[in-house]
PDB file of N, CA and C in Angstrom:
ATOM      1  N   MET A  29     -12.484  -8.536  52.355  1.00 47.00           N
ATOM      2  CA  MET A  29     -13.899  -8.379  52.139  1.00 47.00           C
ATOM      3  C   MET A  29     -14.684  -8.877  53.335  1.00 47.00           C
ATOM      4  N   LYS A  30     -15.737  -8.172  53.683  1.00 46.00           N
ATOM      5  CA  LYS A  30     -16.566  -8.518  54.858  1.00 46.00           C
ATOM      6  C   LYS A  30     -17.467  -9.632  54.324  1.00 46.00           C
ATOM      7  N   GLN A  31     -17.797 -10.482  55.344  1.00 45.00           N
ATOM      8  CA  GLN A  31     -18.779 -11.646  55.068  1.00 45.00           C
ATOM      9  C   GLN A  31     -20.118 -11.038  54.823  1.00 45.00           C
ATOM     10  N   GLY A  32     -20.818 -11.540  53.784  1.00 41.00           N
ATOM     11  CA  GLY A  32     -22.106 -11.027  53.513  1.00 41.00           C
ATOM     12  C   GLY A  32     -22.123  -9.892  52.572  1.00 41.00           C
ATOM     13  N   GLN A  33     -20.981  -9.331  52.390  1.00 44.00           N
ATOM     14  CA  GLN A  33     -20.980  -8.177  51.419  1.00 44.00           C
ATOM     15  C   GLN A  33     -20.938  -8.774  50.032  1.00 44.00           C
ATOM     16  N   GLU A  34     -21.840  -8.347  49.181  1.00 53.00           N
ATOM     17  CA  GLU A  34     -21.860  -8.833  47.764  1.00 53.00           C
ATOM     18  C   GLU A  34     -20.875  -8.146  46.905  1.00 53.00           C
ATOM     19  N   LEU A  35     -20.267  -9.085  45.954  1.00 62.00           N
ATOM     20  CA  LEU A  35     -19.273  -8.552  44.995  1.00 62.00           C
ATOM     21  C   LEU A  35     -20.068  -7.693  43.906  1.00 62.00           C
ATOM     22  N   ASN A  36     -19.486  -6.613  43.473  1.00 75.00           N
ATOM     23  CA  ASN A  36     -20.157  -5.983  42.375  1.00 75.00           C
ATOM     24  C   ASN A  36     -19.802  -6.653  41.069  1.00 75.00           C
ATOM     25  N   ALA A  37     -20.433  -6.265  40.021  1.00 72.00           N
ATOM     26  CA  ALA A  37     -20.347  -7.009  38.751  1.00 72.00           C
ATOM     27  C   ALA A  37     -19.040  -7.141  38.257  1.00 72.00           C
ATOM     28  N   LEU A  38     -18.186  -6.034  38.337  1.00 73.00           N
ATOM     29  CA  LEU A  38     -16.777  -6.034  37.856  1.00 73.00           C
ATOM     30  C   LEU A  38     -15.969  -7.103  38.561  1.00 73.00           C
ATOM     31  N   GLU A  39     -16.177  -7.145  39.927  1.00 74.00           N
ATOM     32  CA  GLU A  39     -15.441  -8.141  40.704  1.00 74.00           C
ATOM     33  C   GLU A  39     -15.826  -9.620  40.456  1.00 74.00           C
ATOM     34  N   GLN A  40     -17.039  -9.769  39.972  1.00 76.00           N
ATOM     35  CA  GLN A  40     -17.598 -11.102  39.680  1.00 76.00           C
ATOM     36  C   GLN A  40     -17.014 -11.609  38.316  1.00 76.00           C
ATOM     37  N   MET A  41     -16.556 -10.702  37.479  1.00 73.00           N
ATOM     38  CA  MET A  41     -16.050 -11.167  36.125  1.00 73.00           C
ATOM     39  C   MET A  41     -15.027 -12.255  36.285  1.00 73.00           C
ATOM     40  N   GLU A  42     -15.190 -13.323  35.636  1.00 77.00           N
ATOM     41  CA  GLU A  42     -14.309 -14.483  35.737  1.00 77.00           C
ATOM     42  C   GLU A  42     -12.881 -14.079  35.406  1.00 77.00           C
ATOM     43  N   LEU A  43     -12.623 -13.352  34.335  1.00 78.00           N
ATOM     44  CA  LEU A  43     -11.366 -13.061  33.870  1.00 78.00           C
ATOM     45  C   LEU A  43     -10.841 -11.707  34.416  1.00 78.00           C
ATOM     46  N   GLY A  44     -11.735 -10.921  34.909  1.00 80.00           N
ATOM     47  CA  GLY A  44     -11.390  -9.538  35.269  1.00 80.00           C
ATOM     48  C   GLY A  44     -11.585  -8.591  34.137  1.00 80.00           C
ATOM     49  N   PRO A  45     -11.725  -7.371  34.283  1.00 81.00           N
ATOM     50  CA  PRO A  45     -12.105  -6.413  33.163  1.00 81.00           C
ATOM     51  C   PRO A  45     -10.931  -6.230  32.098  1.00 81.00           C
ATOM     52  N   VAL A  46      -9.692  -6.208  32.615  1.00 88.00           N
ATOM     53  CA  VAL A  46      -8.608  -6.015  31.544  1.00 88.00           C
ATOM     54  C   VAL A  46      -8.446  -7.230  30.696  1.00 88.00           C
ATOM     55  N   ARG A  47      -8.472  -8.356  31.231  1.00 90.00           N
ATOM     56  CA  ARG A  47      -8.321  -9.628  30.474  1.00 90.00           C
ATOM     57  C   ARG A  47      -9.502  -9.811  29.515  1.00 90.00           C
ATOM     58  N   THR A  48     -10.746  -9.422  30.058  1.00 89.00           N
ATOM     59  CA  THR A  48     -11.910  -9.533  29.222  1.00 89.00           C
ATOM     60  C   THR A  48     -11.819  -8.659  27.998  1.00 89.00           C
ATOM     61  N   LEU A  49     -11.418  -7.399  28.142  1.00 91.00           N
ATOM     62  CA  LEU A  49     -11.189  -6.488  27.079  1.00 91.00           C
ATOM     63  C   LEU A  49     -10.102  -7.025  26.131  1.00 91.00           C
ATOM     64  N   LEU A  50      -9.055  -7.611  26.697  1.00 93.00           N
ATOM     65  CA  LEU A  50      -7.910  -8.043  25.836  1.00 93.00           C
ATOM     66  C   LEU A  50      -8.358  -9.213  25.009  1.00 93.00           C
ATOM     67  N   TYR A  51      -9.040 -10.184  25.560  1.00 93.00           N
ATOM     68  CA  TYR A  51      -9.482 -11.372  24.871  1.00 93.00           C
ATOM     69  C   TYR A  51     -10.601 -10.935  23.809  1.00 93.00           C
ATOM     70  N   GLY A  52     -11.321  -9.960  24.085  1.00 93.00           N
ATOM     71  CA  GLY A  52     -12.330  -9.486  23.055  1.00 93.00           C
ATOM     72  C   GLY A  52     -11.540  -8.887  21.913  1.00 93.00           C
ATOM     73  N   ALA A  53     -10.502  -8.119  22.169  1.00 94.00           N
ATOM     74  CA  ALA A  53      -9.720  -7.618  21.101  1.00 94.00           C
ATOM     75  C   ALA A  53      -9.004  -8.610  20.331  1.00 94.00           C
ATOM     76  N   ILE A  54      -8.472  -9.627  20.942  1.00 95.00           N
ATOM     77  CA  ILE A  54      -7.838 -10.663  20.221  1.00 95.00           C
ATOM     78  C   ILE A  54      -8.869 -11.413  19.302  1.00 95.00           C
ATOM     79  N   ALA A  55     -10.051 -11.725  19.790  1.00 94.00           N
ATOM     80  CA  ALA A  55     -11.124 -12.379  19.002  1.00 94.00           C
ATOM     81  C   ALA A  55     -11.491 -11.557  17.847  1.00 94.00           C
ATOM     82  N   GLY A  56     -11.590 -10.158  18.085  1.00 94.00           N
ATOM     83  CA  GLY A  56     -11.923  -9.322  16.968  1.00 94.00           C
ATOM     84  C   GLY A  56     -10.853  -9.327  15.955  1.00 94.00           C
ATOM     85  N   ALA A  57      -9.574  -9.379  16.381  1.00 95.00           N
ATOM     86  CA  ALA A  57      -8.425  -9.318  15.417  1.00 95.00           C
ATOM     87  C   ALA A  57      -8.458 -10.723  14.551  1.00 95.00           C
ATOM     88  N   CYS A  58      -8.698 -11.795  15.139  1.00 95.00           N
ATOM     89  CA  CYS A  58      -8.701 -13.048  14.503  1.00 95.00           C
ATOM     90  C   CYS A  58      -9.876 -13.079  13.461  1.00 95.00           C
ATOM     91  N   SER A  59     -10.974 -12.543  13.891  1.00 95.00           N
ATOM     92  CA  SER A  59     -12.126 -12.540  12.999  1.00 95.00           C
ATOM     93  C   SER A  59     -11.893 -11.604  11.811  1.00 95.00           C
ATOM     94  N   GLU A  60     -11.350 -10.466  12.066  1.00 95.00           N
ATOM     95  CA  GLU A  60     -11.117  -9.526  10.930  1.00 95.00           C
ATOM     96  C   GLU A  60     -10.047 -10.087   9.992  1.00 95.00           C
ATOM     97  N   ALA A  61      -9.038 -10.632  10.586  1.00 95.00           N
ATOM     98  CA  ALA A  61      -7.979 -11.142   9.614  1.00 95.00           C
ATOM     99  C   ALA A  61      -8.495 -12.333   8.898  1.00 95.00           C
ATOM    100  N   ALA A  62      -9.371 -13.101   9.402  1.00 95.00           N
ATOM    101  CA  ALA A  62      -9.975 -14.219   8.556  1.00 95.00           C
ATOM    102  C   ALA A  62     -10.912 -13.829   7.511  1.00 95.00           C
ATOM    103  N   THR A  63     -11.639 -12.840   7.780  1.00 95.00           N
ATOM    104  CA  THR A  63     -12.671 -12.416   6.726  1.00 95.00           C
ATOM    105  C   THR A  63     -12.204 -11.296   5.848  1.00 95.00           C
ATOM    106  N   TYR A  64     -11.126 -10.548   6.147  1.00 96.00           N
ATOM    107  CA  TYR A  64     -10.601  -9.499   5.397  1.00 96.00           C
ATOM    108  C   TYR A  64     -10.403  -9.714   3.896  1.00 96.00           C
ATOM    109  N   PRO A  65      -9.786 -10.874   3.509  1.00 96.00           N
ATOM    110  CA  PRO A  65      -9.646 -11.120   2.089  1.00 96.00           C
ATOM    111  C   PRO A  65     -10.997 -11.264   1.315  1.00 96.00           C
ATOM    112  N   PHE A  66     -12.017 -11.704   1.961  1.00 96.00           N
ATOM    113  CA  PHE A  66     -13.319 -11.725   1.311  1.00 96.00           C
ATOM    114  C   PHE A  66     -13.864 -10.343   1.023  1.00 96.00           C
ATOM    115  N   GLU A  67     -13.637  -9.384   2.051  1.00 95.00           N
ATOM    116  CA  GLU A  67     -13.976  -7.964   1.884  1.00 95.00           C
ATOM    117  C   GLU A  67     -13.271  -7.364   0.699  1.00 95.00           C
ATOM    118  N   VAL A  68     -12.006  -7.720   0.504  1.00 95.00           N
ATOM    119  CA  VAL A  68     -11.156  -7.137  -0.544  1.00 95.00           C
ATOM    120  C   VAL A  68     -11.799  -7.692  -1.919  1.00 95.00           C
ATOM    121  N   VAL A  69     -12.050  -8.909  -2.029  1.00 94.00           N
ATOM    122  CA  VAL A  69     -12.690  -9.431  -3.308  1.00 94.00           C
ATOM    123  C   VAL A  69     -14.045  -8.841  -3.466  1.00 94.00           C
ATOM    124  N   ARG A  70     -14.825  -8.668  -2.480  1.00 94.00           N
ATOM    125  CA  ARG A  70     -16.160  -8.065  -2.566  1.00 94.00           C
ATOM    126  C   ARG A  70     -16.121  -6.669  -3.123  1.00 94.00           C
ATOM    127  N   ARG A  71     -15.072  -5.834  -2.603  1.00 93.00           N
ATOM    128  CA  ARG A  71     -14.978  -4.425  -3.095  1.00 93.00           C
ATOM    129  C   ARG A  71     -14.543  -4.427  -4.506  1.00 93.00           C
ATOM    130  N   GLN A  72     -13.572  -5.376  -4.924  1.00 92.00           N
ATOM    131  CA  GLN A  72     -13.220  -5.462  -6.390  1.00 92.00           C
ATOM    132  C   GLN A  72     -14.415  -5.858  -7.185  1.00 92.00           C
ATOM    133  N   LEU A  73     -15.186  -6.783  -6.834  1.00 91.00           N
ATOM    134  CA  LEU A  73     -16.460  -7.094  -7.520  1.00 91.00           C
ATOM    135  C   LEU A  73     -17.400  -5.992  -7.716  1.00 91.00           C
ATOM    136  N   GLN A  74     -17.581  -5.138  -6.683  1.00 91.00           N
ATOM    137  CA  GLN A  74     -18.440  -4.001  -6.786  1.00 91.00           C
ATOM    138  C   GLN A  74     -17.892  -2.879  -7.755  1.00 91.00           C
ATOM    139  N   MET A  75     -16.550  -2.893  -7.881  1.00 90.00           N
ATOM    140  CA  MET A  75     -16.076  -1.848  -8.843  1.00 90.00           C
ATOM    141  C   MET A  75     -15.957  -2.221 -10.215  1.00 90.00           C
ATOM    142  N   GLN A  76     -16.280  -3.526 -10.541  1.00 86.00           N
ATOM    143  CA  GLN A  76     -16.198  -3.935 -11.896  1.00 86.00           C
ATOM    144  C   GLN A  76     -17.338  -3.482 -12.806  1.00 86.00           C
ATOM    145  N   VAL A  77     -17.023  -3.308 -13.960  1.00 83.00           N
ATOM    146  CA  VAL A  77     -18.107  -2.827 -14.945  1.00 83.00           C
ATOM    147  C   VAL A  77     -18.798  -4.101 -15.438  1.00 83.00           C
ATOM    148  N   ARG A  78     -20.068  -3.841 -15.671  1.00 79.00           N
ATOM    149  CA  ARG A  78     -20.927  -5.036 -16.116  1.00 79.00           C
ATOM    150  C   ARG A  78     -20.380  -5.757 -17.262  1.00 79.00           C
ATOM    151  N   ALA A  79     -19.827  -5.173 -18.218  1.00 78.00           N
ATOM    152  CA  ALA A  79     -19.440  -5.770 -19.445  1.00 78.00           C
ATOM    153  C   ALA A  79     -18.274  -6.776 -19.244  1.00 78.00           C
ATOM    154  N   THR A  80     -17.360  -6.483 -18.259  1.00 82.00           N
ATOM    155  CA  THR A  80     -16.219  -7.230 -18.006  1.00 82.00           C
ATOM    156  C   THR A  80     -16.229  -7.882 -16.643  1.00 82.00           C
ATOM    157  N   LYS A  81     -17.420  -8.235 -16.235  1.00 85.00           N
ATOM    158  CA  LYS A  81     -17.689  -8.748 -14.836  1.00 85.00           C
ATOM    159  C   LYS A  81     -16.993 -10.215 -14.657  1.00 85.00           C
ATOM    160  N   LEU A  82     -16.263 -10.339 -13.692  1.00 88.00           N
ATOM    161  CA  LEU A  82     -15.589 -11.676 -13.372  1.00 88.00           C
ATOM    162  C   LEU A  82     -16.248 -12.329 -12.213  1.00 88.00           C
ATOM    163  N   SER A  83     -16.121 -13.719 -12.034  1.00 90.00           N
ATOM    164  CA  SER A  83     -16.661 -14.248 -10.886  1.00 90.00           C
ATOM    165  C   SER A  83     -15.815 -13.981  -9.686  1.00 90.00           C
ATOM    166  N   ALA A  84     -16.306 -14.349  -8.422  1.00 90.00           N
ATOM    167  CA  ALA A  84     -15.556 -13.990  -7.255  1.00 90.00           C
ATOM    168  C   ALA A  84     -14.221 -14.788  -7.222  1.00 90.00           C
ATOM    169  N   LEU A  85     -14.229 -16.035  -7.695  1.00 93.00           N
ATOM    170  CA  LEU A  85     -12.989 -16.718  -7.711  1.00 93.00           C
ATOM    171  C   LEU A  85     -11.980 -16.234  -8.722  1.00 93.00           C
ATOM    172  N   ALA A  86     -12.465 -15.854  -9.926  1.00 92.00           N
ATOM    173  CA  ALA A  86     -11.667 -15.157 -10.936  1.00 92.00           C
ATOM    174  C   ALA A  86     -11.036 -13.906 -10.420  1.00 92.00           C
ATOM    175  N   THR A  87     -11.852 -13.125  -9.749  1.00 92.00           N
ATOM    176  CA  THR A  87     -11.422 -11.790  -9.184  1.00 92.00           C
ATOM    177  C   THR A  87     -10.293 -12.059  -8.164  1.00 92.00           C
ATOM    178  N   CYS A  88     -10.533 -13.118  -7.267  1.00 93.00           N
ATOM    179  CA  CYS A  88      -9.581 -13.447  -6.263  1.00 93.00           C
ATOM    180  C   CYS A  88      -8.165 -13.771  -6.973  1.00 93.00           C
ATOM    181  N   VAL A  89      -8.238 -14.602  -7.887  1.00 94.00           N
ATOM    182  CA  VAL A  89      -7.091 -15.082  -8.640  1.00 94.00           C
ATOM    183  C   VAL A  89      -6.350 -13.844  -9.269  1.00 94.00           C
ATOM    184  N   LYS A  90      -7.245 -12.916  -9.870  1.00 93.00           N
ATOM    185  CA  LYS A  90      -6.589 -11.743 -10.563  1.00 93.00           C
ATOM    186  C   LYS A  90      -5.894 -10.878  -9.483  1.00 93.00           C
ATOM    187  N   ILE A  91      -6.483 -10.833  -8.245  1.00 93.00           N
ATOM    188  CA  ILE A  91      -5.805  -9.869  -7.238  1.00 93.00           C
ATOM    189  C   ILE A  91      -4.519 -10.575  -6.813  1.00 93.00           C
ATOM    190  N   VAL A  92      -4.506 -11.905  -6.601  1.00 94.00           N
ATOM    191  CA  VAL A  92      -3.309 -12.585  -6.237  1.00 94.00           C
ATOM    192  C   VAL A  92      -2.231 -12.544  -7.363  1.00 94.00           C
ATOM    193  N   GLU A  93      -2.603 -12.627  -8.564  1.00 94.00           N
ATOM    194  CA  GLU A  93      -1.694 -12.520  -9.680  1.00 94.00           C
ATOM    195  C   GLU A  93      -1.028 -11.184  -9.708  1.00 94.00           C
ATOM    196  N   GLN A  94      -1.847 -10.079  -9.511  1.00 93.00           N
ATOM    197  CA  GLN A  94      -1.284  -8.826  -9.629  1.00 93.00           C
ATOM    198  C   GLN A  94      -0.435  -8.352  -8.409  1.00 93.00           C
ATOM    199  N   GLY A  95      -0.812  -8.801  -7.144  1.00 92.00           N
ATOM    200  CA  GLY A  95      -0.096  -8.230  -6.035  1.00 92.00           C
ATOM    201  C   GLY A  95       0.334  -9.345  -5.050  1.00 92.00           C
ATOM    202  N   GLY A  96       0.185 -10.593  -5.385  1.00 93.00           N
ATOM    203  CA  GLY A  96       0.412 -11.641  -4.483  1.00 93.00           C
ATOM    204  C   GLY A  96      -0.533 -11.805  -3.397  1.00 93.00           C
ATOM    205  N   VAL A  97      -0.349 -12.697  -2.535  1.00 93.00           N
ATOM    206  CA  VAL A  97      -1.207 -12.956  -1.387  1.00 93.00           C
ATOM    207  C   VAL A  97      -1.371 -11.691  -0.455  1.00 93.00           C
ATOM    208  N   PRO A  98      -0.249 -10.971  -0.236  1.00 93.00           N
ATOM    209  CA  PRO A  98      -0.435  -9.745   0.576  1.00 93.00           C
ATOM    210  C   PRO A  98      -1.394  -8.778  -0.006  1.00 93.00           C
ATOM    211  N   ALA A  99      -1.704  -8.781  -1.287  1.00 94.00           N
ATOM    212  CA  ALA A  99      -2.730  -7.899  -1.841  1.00 94.00           C
ATOM    213  C   ALA A  99      -4.069  -8.125  -1.198  1.00 94.00           C
ATOM    214  N   LEU A 100      -4.375  -9.407  -0.820  1.00 94.00           N
ATOM    215  CA  LEU A 100      -5.583  -9.699  -0.161  1.00 94.00           C
ATOM    216  C   LEU A 100      -5.835  -9.021   1.244  1.00 94.00           C
ATOM    217  N   TYR A 101      -4.693  -8.667   1.764  1.00 95.00           N
ATOM    218  CA  TYR A 101      -4.619  -8.106   3.093  1.00 95.00           C
ATOM    219  C   TYR A 101      -4.261  -6.550   3.020  1.00 95.00           C
ATOM    220  N   ALA A 102      -4.297  -5.928   1.900  1.00 93.00           N
ATOM    221  CA  ALA A 102      -3.932  -4.601   1.915  1.00 93.00           C
ATOM    222  C   ALA A 102      -5.026  -3.754   2.560  1.00 93.00           C
ATOM    223  N   GLY A 103      -4.626  -2.880   3.516  1.00 93.00           N
ATOM    224  CA  GLY A 103      -5.560  -2.096   4.287  1.00 93.00           C
ATOM    225  C   GLY A 103      -6.026  -2.782   5.544  1.00 93.00           C
ATOM    226  N   LEU A 104      -5.433  -3.911   5.902  1.00 94.00           N
ATOM    227  CA  LEU A 104      -5.892  -4.636   7.108  1.00 94.00           C
ATOM    228  C   LEU A 104      -5.579  -3.826   8.470  1.00 94.00           C
ATOM    229  N   VAL A 105      -4.438  -3.224   8.482  1.00 94.00           N
ATOM    230  CA  VAL A 105      -4.121  -2.474   9.734  1.00 94.00           C
ATOM    231  C   VAL A 105      -5.085  -1.452  10.084  1.00 94.00           C
ATOM    232  N   PRO A 106      -5.428  -0.495   9.171  1.00 94.00           N
ATOM    233  CA  PRO A 106      -6.395   0.494   9.535  1.00 94.00           C
ATOM    234  C   PRO A 106      -7.783  -0.138   9.913  1.00 94.00           C
ATOM    235  N   SER A 107      -8.108  -1.160   9.211  1.00 93.00           N
ATOM    236  CA  SER A 107      -9.303  -1.857   9.584  1.00 93.00           C
ATOM    237  C   SER A 107      -9.302  -2.429  10.961  1.00 93.00           C
ATOM    238  N   LEU A 108      -8.192  -2.962  11.362  1.00 93.00           N
ATOM    239  CA  LEU A 108      -7.996  -3.588  12.694  1.00 93.00           C
ATOM    240  C   LEU A 108      -8.092  -2.459  13.711  1.00 93.00           C
ATOM    241  N   LEU A 109      -7.483  -1.214  13.399  1.00 93.00           N
ATOM    242  CA  LEU A 109      -7.559  -0.164  14.437  1.00 93.00           C
ATOM    243  C   LEU A 109      -8.946   0.233  14.651  1.00 93.00           C
ATOM    244  N   GLN A 110      -9.809   0.011  13.734  1.00 91.00           N
ATOM    245  CA  GLN A 110     -11.268   0.376  13.832  1.00 91.00           C
ATOM    246  C   GLN A 110     -12.031  -0.747  14.545  1.00 91.00           C
ATOM    247  N   VAL A 111     -11.643  -1.989  14.323  1.00 91.00           N
ATOM    248  CA  VAL A 111     -12.478  -3.133  14.787  1.00 91.00           C
ATOM    249  C   VAL A 111     -12.034  -3.486  16.214  1.00 91.00           C
ATOM    250  N   LEU A 112     -10.741  -3.299  16.635  1.00 93.00           N
ATOM    251  CA  LEU A 112     -10.257  -3.878  17.877  1.00 93.00           C
ATOM    252  C   LEU A 112     -10.963  -3.167  19.114  1.00 93.00           C
ATOM    253  N   PRO A 113     -11.084  -1.887  19.104  1.00 93.00           N
ATOM    254  CA  PRO A 113     -11.789  -1.325  20.320  1.00 93.00           C
ATOM    255  C   PRO A 113     -13.263  -1.691  20.392  1.00 93.00           C
ATOM    256  N   SER A 114     -13.911  -1.770  19.156  1.00 93.00           N
ATOM    257  CA  SER A 114     -15.265  -2.164  19.095  1.00 93.00           C
ATOM    258  C   SER A 114     -15.513  -3.610  19.648  1.00 93.00           C
ATOM    259  N   ALA A 115     -14.651  -4.566  19.139  1.00 93.00           N
ATOM    260  CA  ALA A 115     -14.744  -5.945  19.512  1.00 93.00           C
ATOM    261  C   ALA A 115     -14.440  -6.120  21.024  1.00 93.00           C
ATOM    262  N   ALA A 116     -13.418  -5.355  21.490  1.00 94.00           N
ATOM    263  CA  ALA A 116     -13.110  -5.486  22.952  1.00 94.00           C
ATOM    264  C   ALA A 116     -14.269  -5.029  23.786  1.00 94.00           C
ATOM    265  N   ILE A 117     -14.858  -3.878  23.460  1.00 94.00           N
ATOM    266  CA  ILE A 117     -15.903  -3.272  24.298  1.00 94.00           C
ATOM    267  C   ILE A 117     -17.202  -4.134  24.171  1.00 94.00           C
ATOM    268  N   SER A 118     -17.426  -4.649  22.963  1.00 93.00           N
ATOM    269  CA  SER A 118     -18.668  -5.495  22.828  1.00 93.00           C
ATOM    270  C   SER A 118     -18.553  -6.784  23.689  1.00 93.00           C
ATOM    271  N   TYR A 119     -17.361  -7.459  23.653  1.00 91.00           N
ATOM    272  CA  TYR A 119     -17.201  -8.572  24.436  1.00 91.00           C
ATOM    273  C   TYR A 119     -17.305  -8.365  25.978  1.00 91.00           C
ATOM    274  N   PHE A 120     -16.657  -7.236  26.346  1.00 90.00           N
ATOM    275  CA  PHE A 120     -16.746  -6.778  27.783  1.00 90.00           C
ATOM    276  C   PHE A 120     -18.147  -6.554  28.238  1.00 90.00           C
ATOM    277  N   VAL A 121     -18.895  -5.802  27.413  1.00 91.00           N
ATOM    278  CA  VAL A 121     -20.284  -5.470  27.801  1.00 91.00           C
ATOM    279  C   VAL A 121     -21.211  -6.746  27.816  1.00 91.00           C
ATOM    280  N   TYR A 122     -20.890  -7.658  26.887  1.00 90.00           N
ATOM    281  CA  TYR A 122     -21.625  -9.003  26.865  1.00 90.00           C
ATOM    282  C   TYR A 122     -21.379  -9.739  28.143  1.00 90.00           C
ATOM    283  N   GLU A 123     -20.092  -9.827  28.466  1.00 87.00           N
ATOM    284  CA  GLU A 123     -19.807 -10.647  29.712  1.00 87.00           C
ATOM    285  C   GLU A 123     -20.366  -9.946  30.978  1.00 87.00           C
ATOM    286  N   PHE A 124     -20.255  -8.505  31.007  1.00 86.00           N
ATOM    287  CA  PHE A 124     -20.685  -7.737  32.086  1.00 86.00           C
ATOM    288  C   PHE A 124     -22.215  -7.857  32.273  1.00 86.00           C
ATOM    289  N   MET A 125     -22.889  -7.832  31.233  1.00 87.00           N
ATOM    290  CA  MET A 125     -24.401  -7.887  31.288  1.00 87.00           C
ATOM    291  C   MET A 125     -24.891  -9.302  31.637  1.00 87.00           C
ATOM    292  N   LYS A 126     -24.088 -10.313  31.304  1.00 86.00           N
ATOM    293  CA  LYS A 126     -24.495 -11.639  31.747  1.00 86.00           C
ATOM    294  C   LYS A 126     -24.512 -11.738  33.298  1.00 86.00           C
ATOM    295  N   ILE A 127     -23.582 -11.060  33.848  1.00 83.00           N
ATOM    296  CA  ILE A 127     -23.535 -11.063  35.341  1.00 83.00           C
ATOM    297  C   ILE A 127     -24.638 -10.184  35.905  1.00 83.00           C
ATOM    298  N   VAL A 128     -24.762  -8.992  35.415  1.00 83.00           N
ATOM    299  CA  VAL A 128     -25.812  -7.995  35.862  1.00 83.00           C
ATOM    300  C   VAL A 128     -27.160  -8.656  35.851  1.00 83.00           C
ATOM    301  N   LEU A 129     -27.480  -9.304  34.681  1.00 86.00           N
ATOM    302  CA  LEU A 129     -28.817  -9.886  34.456  1.00 86.00           C
ATOM    303  C   LEU A 129     -28.964 -11.296  34.894  1.00 86.00           C
ATOM    304  N   LYS A 130     -27.844 -11.792  35.515  1.00 81.00           N
ATOM    305  CA  LYS A 130     -27.801 -13.196  36.093  1.00 81.00           C
ATOM    306  C   LYS A 130     -28.218 -14.208  35.039  1.00 81.00           C
ATOM    307  N   VAL A 131     -27.539 -14.127  33.897  1.00 78.00           N
ATOM    308  CA  VAL A 131     -27.899 -15.076  32.718  1.00 78.00           C
ATOM    309  C   VAL A 131     -26.621 -15.981  32.664  1.00 78.00           C
ATOM    310  N   GLU A 132     -26.842 -17.240  32.490  1.00 72.00           N
ATOM    311  CA  GLU A 132     -25.780 -18.188  32.255  1.00 72.00           C
ATOM    312  C   GLU A 132     -26.259 -19.393  31.621  1.00 72.00           C
TER     313      GLU A 132
END
């Protein structure tokens, strides 16, 4: 690189573009895996009829009794396939714009 030549925003990224995307995807996967059981319980609560409505805790216990702990994660893989690209790109754009806008 010539002296005095400024680095473009991609070259200024601390981790580089590929690692930034990868770390964003990992963060998205962790987030989705941590919150997914709550989504399963929420969906079950929404499908209950008013007459036999259970609390969130009772619904969670019912799900685990019927299908074990893996039942709380049923459908996680398709959800991850949707979330990972979005999380990776969001994190990448966030880091990129911090450099472009000179925010730190």
